[in-house]
Amino acid sequence: GQSEHNSRFDDEALEIIKSLDKNSASASELYLAGKVANLLKQELSAIDYFTRAIESSERENQKDNHEDNHADKQKALVERAKLYFARQQLASCKRDLEEAQKLIGLDADAAKLLQFCRSKLDAGAKIVIDLPKSAHELYKNYNNDKLSTLA
């Protein structure tokens, strides 16, 4: 049936991905492998492929400073950022999007995602800064006797 066909496709797709030799695969091949892994809900594999695509495009860039390399790297950064976002890794998501933005710029969706990550992280930073003060206030109300009975 259909699900059997899908799982066979998934297995074949994974085999193709696995056959990509780590060193000889180009950035664009690794990027596509990442996209396939992502479609197959293999998020960690997808992150790994996008990471390798980014590294590969950097290596290719040292050989010849080509626009395509920037494009590959930028696409891989944005895709990896989306995966980080889905995994609630906002700091990593923000870092990738900022790097992608420096390379070529971001489309509207990616720009919105970056804005969201920044606002969430800024809000989080404020909470962290406020916490110790409020905790300190709490403990000031206890004198040392009370604290030793708590221990």
JSON list of C-alpha atoms in Angstrom, two decimals:
[
{"chain": "A", "resi": 1, "resn": "GLY", "atom": "CA", "xyz": [0.00, 0.00, 0.00]},
{"chain": "A", "resi": 2, "resn": "GLN", "atom": "CA", "xyz": [0.83, 3.69, 0.18]},
{"chain": "A", "resi": 3, "resn": "SER", "atom": "CA", "xyz": [2.60, 3.62, 3.55]},
{"chain": "A", "resi": 4, "resn": "GLU", "atom": "CA", "xyz": [4.73, 0.69, 2.41]},
{"chain": "A", "resi": 5, "resn": "HIS", "atom": "CA", "xyz": [5.68, 2.66, -0.70]},
{"chain": "A", "resi": 6, "resn": "ASN", "atom": "CA", "xyz": [6.55, 5.70, 1.45]},
{"chain": "A", "resi": 7, "resn": "SER", "atom": "CA", "xyz": [8.77, 3.75, 3.80]},
{"chain": "A", "resi": 8, "resn": "ARG", "atom": "CA", "xyz": [10.54, 2.18, 0.81]},
{"chain": "A", "resi": 9, "resn": "PHE", "atom": "CA", "xyz": [11.09, 5.67, -0.58]},
{"chain": "A", "resi": 10, "resn": "ASP", "atom": "CA", "xyz": [12.36, 6.81, 2.83]},
{"chain": "A", "resi": 11, "resn": "ASP", "atom": "CA", "xyz": [14.83, 3.93, 2.96]},
{"chain": "A", "resi": 12, "resn": "GLU", "atom": "CA", "xyz": [16.06, 4.65, -0.55]},
{"chain": "A", "resi": 13, "resn": "ALA", "atom": "CA", "xyz": [16.37, 8.34, 0.18]},
{"chain": "A", "resi": 14, "resn": "LEU", "atom": "CA", "xyz": [18.35, 7.60, 3.34]},
{"chain": "A", "resi": 15, "resn": "GLU", "atom": "CA", "xyz": [20.65, 5.25, 1.40]},
{"chain": "A", "resi": 16, "resn": "ILE", "atom": "CA", "xyz": [21.31, 7.96, -1.18]},
{"chain": "A", "resi": 17, "resn": "ILE", "atom": "CA", "xyz": [22.07, 10.40, 1.61]},
{"chain": "A", "resi": 18, "resn": "LYS", "atom": "CA", "xyz": [24.40, 7.95, 3.35]},
{"chain": "A", "resi": 19, "resn": "SER", "atom": "CA", "xyz": [26.23, 7.27, 0.09]},
{"chain": "A", "resi": 20, "resn": "LEU", "atom": "CA", "xyz": [27.30, 10.91, -0.07]},
{"chain": "A", "resi": 21, "resn": "ASP", "atom": "CA", "xyz": [30.95, 10.68, 0.82]},
{"chain": "A", "resi": 22, "resn": "LYS", "atom": "CA", "xyz": [31.73, 13.19, 3.57]},
{"chain": "A", "resi": 23, "resn": "ASN", "atom": "CA", "xyz": [34.65, 14.78, 1.77]},
{"chain": "A", "resi": 24, "resn": "SER", "atom": "CA", "xyz": [33.72, 14.66, -1.88]},
{"chain": "A", "resi": 25, "resn": "ALA", "atom": "CA", "xyz": [30.09, 15.85, -1.60]},
{"chain": "A", "resi": 26, "resn": "SER", "atom": "CA", "xyz": [29.62, 19.44, -2.70]},
{"chain": "A", "resi": 27, "resn": "ALA", "atom": "CA", "xyz": [27.86, 22.04, -0.58]},
{"chain": "A", "resi": 28, "resn": "SER", "atom": "CA", "xyz": [24.80, 21.90, -2.82]},
{"chain": "A", "resi": 29, "resn": "GLU", "atom": "CA", "xyz": [24.60, 18.08, -2.57]},
{"chain": "A", "resi": 30, "resn": "LEU", "atom": "CA", "xyz": [24.91, 18.25, 1.20]},
{"chain": "A", "resi": 31, "resn": "TYR", "atom": "CA", "xyz": [22.27, 20.99, 1.28]},
{"chain": "A", "resi": 32, "resn": "LEU", "atom": "CA", "xyz": [19.87, 18.76, -0.70]},
{"chain": "A", "resi": 33, "resn": "ALA", "atom": "CA", "xyz": [20.66, 15.82, 1.59]},
{"chain": "A", "resi": 34, "resn": "GLY", "atom": "CA", "xyz": [19.71, 18.07, 4.50]},
{"chain": "A", "resi": 35, "resn": "LYS", "atom": "CA", "xyz": [16.43, 18.99, 2.83]},
{"chain": "A", "resi": 36, "resn": "VAL", "atom": "CA", "xyz": [15.62, 15.28, 2.24]},
{"chain": "A", "resi": 37, "resn": "ALA", "atom": "CA", "xyz": [16.56, 14.32, 5.82]},
{"chain": "A", "resi": 38, "resn": "ASN", "atom": "CA", "xyz": [14.32, 17.13, 7.05]},
{"chain": "A", "resi": 39, "resn": "LEU", "atom": "CA", "xyz": [11.40, 15.90, 4.90]},
{"chain": "A", "resi": 40, "resn": "LEU", "atom": "CA", "xyz": [11.93, 12.46, 6.43]},
{"chain": "A", "resi": 41, "resn": "LYS", "atom": "CA", "xyz": [11.68, 14.03, 9.89]},
{"chain": "A", "resi": 42, "resn": "GLN", "atom": "CA", "xyz": [15.32, 13.19, 10.60]},
{"chain": "A", "resi": 43, "resn": "GLU", "atom": "CA", "xyz": [15.98, 16.55, 12.25]},
{"chain": "A", "resi": 44, "resn": "LEU", "atom": "CA", "xyz": [19.37, 15.77, 13.75]},
{"chain": "A", "resi": 45, "resn": "SER", "atom": "CA", "xyz": [20.65, 14.29, 10.47]},
{"chain": "A", "resi": 46, "resn": "ALA", "atom": "CA", "xyz": [19.33, 17.35, 8.65]},
{"chain": "A", "resi": 47, "resn": "ILE", "atom": "CA", "xyz": [21.17, 19.69, 11.05]},
{"chain": "A", "resi": 48, "resn": "ASP", "atom": "CA", "xyz": [24.32, 17.63, 10.47]},
{"chain": "A", "resi": 49, "resn": "TYR", "atom": "CA", "xyz": [23.99, 17.86, 6.66]},
{"chain": "A", "resi": 50, "resn": "PHE", "atom": "CA", "xyz": [23.34, 21.60, 6.76]},
{"chain": "A", "resi": 51, "resn": "THR", "atom": "CA", "xyz": [26.36, 22.02, 9.02]},
{"chain": "A", "resi": 52, "resn": "ARG", "atom": "CA", "xyz": [28.47, 20.03, 6.56]},
{"chain": "A", "resi": 53, "resn": "ALA", "atom": "CA", "xyz": [27.06, 22.05, 3.64]},
{"chain": "A", "resi": 54, "resn": "ILE", "atom": "CA", "xyz": [28.09, 25.26, 5.44]},
{"chain": "A", "resi": 55, "resn": "GLU", "atom": "CA", "xyz": [31.60, 23.92, 6.09]},
{"chain": "A", "resi": 56, "resn": "SER", "atom": "CA", "xyz": [31.87, 22.63, 2.53]},
{"chain": "A", "resi": 57, "resn": "SER", "atom": "CA", "xyz": [30.82, 25.99, 1.04]},
{"chain": "A", "resi": 58, "resn": "GLU", "atom": "CA", "xyz": [33.46, 27.69, 3.20]},
{"chain": "A", "resi": 59, "resn": "ARG", "atom": "CA", "xyz": [36.10, 25.30, 1.84]},
{"chain": "A", "resi": 60, "resn": "GLU", "atom": "CA", "xyz": [34.89, 25.84, -1.74]},
{"chain": "A", "resi": 61, "resn": "ASN", "atom": "CA", "xyz": [34.98, 29.55, -1.10]},
{"chain": "A", "resi": 62, "resn": "GLN", "atom": "CA", "xyz": [38.67, 29.44, -0.20]},
{"chain": "A", "resi": 63, "resn": "LYS", "atom": "CA", "xyz": [39.36, 27.80, -3.55]},
{"chain": "A", "resi": 64, "resn": "ASP", "atom": "CA", "xyz": [37.28, 30.20, -5.61]},
{"chain": "A", "resi": 65, "resn": "ASN", "atom": "CA", "xyz": [35.36, 33.13, -4.20]},
{"chain": "A", "resi": 66, "resn": "HIS", "atom": "CA", "xyz": [32.14, 32.43, -6.05]},
{"chain": "A", "resi": 67, "resn": "GLU", "atom": "CA", "xyz": [28.66, 33.87, -5.52]},
{"chain": "A", "resi": 68, "resn": "ASP", "atom": "CA", "xyz": [27.16, 30.35, -5.63]},
{"chain": "A", "resi": 69, "resn": "ASN", "atom": "CA", "xyz": [29.14, 29.37, -2.55]},
{"chain": "A", "resi": 70, "resn": "HIS", "atom": "CA", "xyz": [27.63, 32.26, -0.62]},
{"chain": "A", "resi": 71, "resn": "ALA", "atom": "CA", "xyz": [24.18, 31.26, -1.85]},
{"chain": "A", "resi": 72, "resn": "ASP", "atom": "CA", "xyz": [24.66, 27.63, -0.76]},
{"chain": "A", "resi": 73, "resn": "LYS", "atom": "CA", "xyz": [25.97, 28.67, 2.62]},
{"chain": "A", "resi": 74, "resn": "GLN", "atom": "CA", "xyz": [23.17, 31.18, 3.13]},
{"chain": "A", "resi": 75, "resn": "LYS", "atom": "CA", "xyz": [20.45, 28.64, 2.23]},
{"chain": "A", "resi": 76, "resn": "ALA", "atom": "CA", "xyz": [21.98, 26.02, 4.53]},
{"chain": "A", "resi": 77, "resn": "LEU", "atom": "CA", "xyz": [22.22, 28.55, 7.39]},
{"chain": "A", "resi": 78, "resn": "VAL", "atom": "CA", "xyz": [18.55, 29.51, 7.01]},
{"chain": "A", "resi": 79, "resn": "GLU", "atom": "CA", "xyz": [17.41, 25.86, 6.86]},
{"chain": "A", "resi": 80, "resn": "ARG", "atom": "CA", "xyz": [19.52, 24.95, 9.89]},
{"chain": "A", "resi": 81, "resn": "ALA", "atom": "CA", "xyz": [18.14, 27.99, 11.73]},
{"chain": "A", "resi": 82, "resn": "LYS", "atom": "CA", "xyz": [14.56, 26.78, 11.11]},
{"chain": "A", "resi": 83, "resn": "LEU", "atom": "CA", "xyz": [15.46, 23.38, 12.57]},
{"chain": "A", "resi": 84, "resn": "TYR", "atom": "CA", "xyz": [17.07, 25.00, 15.61]},
{"chain": "A", "resi": 85, "resn": "PHE", "atom": "CA", "xyz": [13.92, 27.08, 16.01]},
{"chain": "A", "resi": 86, "resn": "ALA", "atom": "CA", "xyz": [11.72, 23.98, 15.89]},
{"chain": "A", "resi": 87, "resn": "ARG", "atom": "CA", "xyz": [13.93, 22.52, 18.63]},
{"chain": "A", "resi": 88, "resn": "GLN", "atom": "CA", "xyz": [13.58, 25.70, 20.73]},
{"chain": "A", "resi": 89, "resn": "GLN", "atom": "CA", "xyz": [17.30, 26.48, 20.30]},
{"chain": "A", "resi": 90, "resn": "LEU", "atom": "CA", "xyz": [16.71, 30.19, 19.84]},
{"chain": "A", "resi": 91, "resn": "ALA", "atom": "CA", "xyz": [20.28, 31.39, 20.38]},
{"chain": "A", "resi": 92, "resn": "SER", "atom": "CA", "xyz": [21.57, 29.01, 17.69]},
{"chain": "A", "resi": 93, "resn": "CYS", "atom": "CA", "xyz": [18.71, 30.01, 15.39]},
{"chain": "A", "resi": 94, "resn": "LYS", "atom": "CA", "xyz": [19.52, 33.70, 15.84]},
{"chain": "A", "resi": 95, "resn": "ARG", "atom": "CA", "xyz": [23.25, 33.14, 15.24]},
{"chain": "A", "resi": 96, "resn": "ASP", "atom": "CA", "xyz": [22.63, 31.28, 11.94]},
{"chain": "A", "resi": 97, "resn": "LEU", "atom": "CA", "xyz": [20.15, 33.87, 10.69]},
{"chain": "A", "resi": 98, "resn": "GLU", "atom": "CA", "xyz": [22.47, 36.75, 11.52]},
{"chain": "A", "resi": 99, "resn": "GLU", "atom": "CA", "xyz": [25.30, 35.05, 9.63]},
{"chain": "A", "resi": 100, "resn": "ALA", "atom": "CA", "xyz": [22.98, 34.37, 6.66]},
{"chain": "A", "resi": 101, "resn": "GLN", "atom": "CA", "xyz": [21.87, 37.99, 6.70]},
{"chain": "A", "resi": 102, "resn": "LYS", "atom": "CA", "xyz": [25.48, 39.18, 6.43]},
{"chain": "A", "resi": 103, "resn": "LEU", "atom": "CA", "xyz": [26.07, 36.94, 3.40]},
{"chain": "A", "resi": 104, "resn": "ILE", "atom": "CA", "xyz": [23.15, 37.78, 1.13]},
{"chain": "A", "resi": 105, "resn": "GLY", "atom": "CA", "xyz": [20.29, 39.00, 3.26]},
{"chain": "A", "resi": 106, "resn": "LEU", "atom": "CA", "xyz": [17.12, 37.23, 4.37]},
{"chain": "A", "resi": 107, "resn": "ASP", "atom": "CA", "xyz": [13.70, 36.73, 2.83]},
{"chain": "A", "resi": 108, "resn": "ALA", "atom": "CA", "xyz": [10.69, 38.07, 4.71]},
{"chain": "A", "resi": 109, "resn": "ASP", "atom": "CA", "xyz": [10.00, 34.83, 6.60]},
{"chain": "A", "resi": 110, "resn": "ALA", "atom": "CA", "xyz": [13.59, 34.42, 7.77]},
{"chain": "A", "resi": 111, "resn": "ALA", "atom": "CA", "xyz": [13.73, 38.10, 8.77]},
{"chain": "A", "resi": 112, "resn": "LYS", "atom": "CA", "xyz": [10.56, 37.65, 10.87]},
{"chain": "A", "resi": 113, "resn": "LEU", "atom": "CA", "xyz": [12.05, 34.56, 12.50]},
{"chain": "A", "resi": 114, "resn": "LEU", "atom": "CA", "xyz": [15.22, 36.50, 13.37]},
{"chain": "A", "resi": 115, "resn": "GLN", "atom": "CA", "xyz": [13.15, 39.33, 14.85]},
{"chain": "A", "resi": 116, "resn": "PHE", "atom": "CA", "xyz": [11.18, 36.82, 16.94]},
{"chain": "A", "resi": 117, "resn": "CYS", "atom": "CA", "xyz": [14.35, 35.12, 18.24]},
{"chain": "A", "resi": 118, "resn": "ARG", "atom": "CA", "xyz": [15.90, 38.46, 19.15]},
{"chain": "A", "resi": 119, "resn": "SER", "atom": "CA", "xyz": [12.84, 39.66, 21.05]},
{"chain": "A", "resi": 120, "resn": "LYS", "atom": "CA", "xyz": [12.47, 36.32, 22.90]},
{"chain": "A", "resi": 121, "resn": "LEU", "atom": "CA", "xyz": [16.15, 36.21, 23.80]},
{"chain": "A", "resi": 122, "resn": "ASP", "atom": "CA", "xyz": [16.15, 39.84, 24.93]},
{"chain": "A", "resi": 123, "resn": "ALA", "atom": "CA", "xyz": [13.12, 39.18, 27.11]},
{"chain": "A", "resi": 124, "resn": "GLY", "atom": "CA", "xyz": [14.84, 36.09, 28.51]},
{"chain": "A", "resi": 125, "resn": "ALA", "atom": "CA", "xyz": [18.00, 38.05, 29.27]},
{"chain": "A", "resi": 126, "resn": "LYS", "atom": "CA", "xyz": [15.98, 40.62, 31.26]},
{"chain": "A", "resi": 127, "resn": "ILE", "atom": "CA", "xyz": [14.38, 37.85, 33.33]},
{"chain": "A", "resi": 128, "resn": "VAL", "atom": "CA", "xyz": [17.78, 36.34, 34.12]},
{"chain": "A", "resi": 129, "resn": "ILE", "atom": "CA", "xyz": [19.12, 39.73, 35.19]},
{"chain": "A", "resi": 130, "resn": "ASP", "atom": "CA", "xyz": [16.15, 40.36, 37.48]},
{"chain": "A", "resi": 131, "resn": "LEU", "atom": "CA", "xyz": [16.16, 36.95, 39.12]},
{"chain": "A", "resi": 132, "resn": "PRO", "atom": "CA", "xyz": [19.09, 37.20, 41.52]},
{"chain": "A", "resi": 133, "resn": "LYS", "atom": "CA", "xyz": [17.80, 40.49, 42.93]},
{"chain": "A", "resi": 134, "resn": "SER", "atom": "CA", "xyz": [14.37, 39.07, 43.71]},
{"chain": "A", "resi": 135, "resn": "ALA", "atom": "CA", "xyz": [15.90, 35.90, 45.16]},
{"chain": "A", "resi": 136, "resn": "HIS", "atom": "CA", "xyz": [18.13, 38.07, 47.32]},
{"chain": "A", "resi": 137, "resn": "GLU", "atom": "CA", "xyz": [15.07, 39.96, 48.60]},
{"chain": "A", "resi": 138, "resn": "LEU", "atom": "CA", "xyz": [13.44, 36.67, 49.55]},
{"chain": "A", "resi": 139, "resn": "TYR", "atom": "CA", "xyz": [16.41, 35.50, 51.56]},
{"chain": "A", "resi": 140, "resn": "LYS", "atom": "CA", "xyz": [16.90, 38.83, 53.30]},
{"chain": "A", "resi": 141, "resn": "ASN", "atom": "CA", "xyz": [13.52, 38.27, 54.95]},
{"chain": "A", "resi": 142, "resn": "TYR", "atom": "CA", "xyz": [14.80, 35.06, 56.52]},
{"chain": "A", "resi": 143, "resn": "ASN", "atom": "CA", "xyz": [17.28, 35.50, 59.30]},
{"chain": "A", "resi": 144, "resn": "ASN", "atom": "CA", "xyz": [20.08, 32.96, 59.69]},
{"chain": "A", "resi": 145, "resn": "ASP", "atom": "CA", "xyz": [18.21, 30.84, 62.29]},
{"chain": "A", "resi": 146, "resn": "LYS", "atom": "CA", "xyz": [15.36, 30.21, 59.88]},
{"chain": "A", "resi": 147, "resn": "LEU", "atom": "CA", "xyz": [17.80, 29.29, 57.11]},
{"chain": "A", "resi": 148, "resn": "SER", "atom": "CA", "xyz": [19.62, 26.76, 59.28]},
{"chain": "A", "resi": 149, "resn": "THR", "atom": "CA", "xyz": [16.33, 25.05, 60.17]},
{"chain": "A", "resi": 150, "resn": "LEU", "atom": "CA", "xyz": [15.55, 24.83, 56.45]},
{"chain": "A", "resi": 151, "resn": "ALA", "atom": "CA", "xyz": [18.87, 23.17, 55.65]}
]
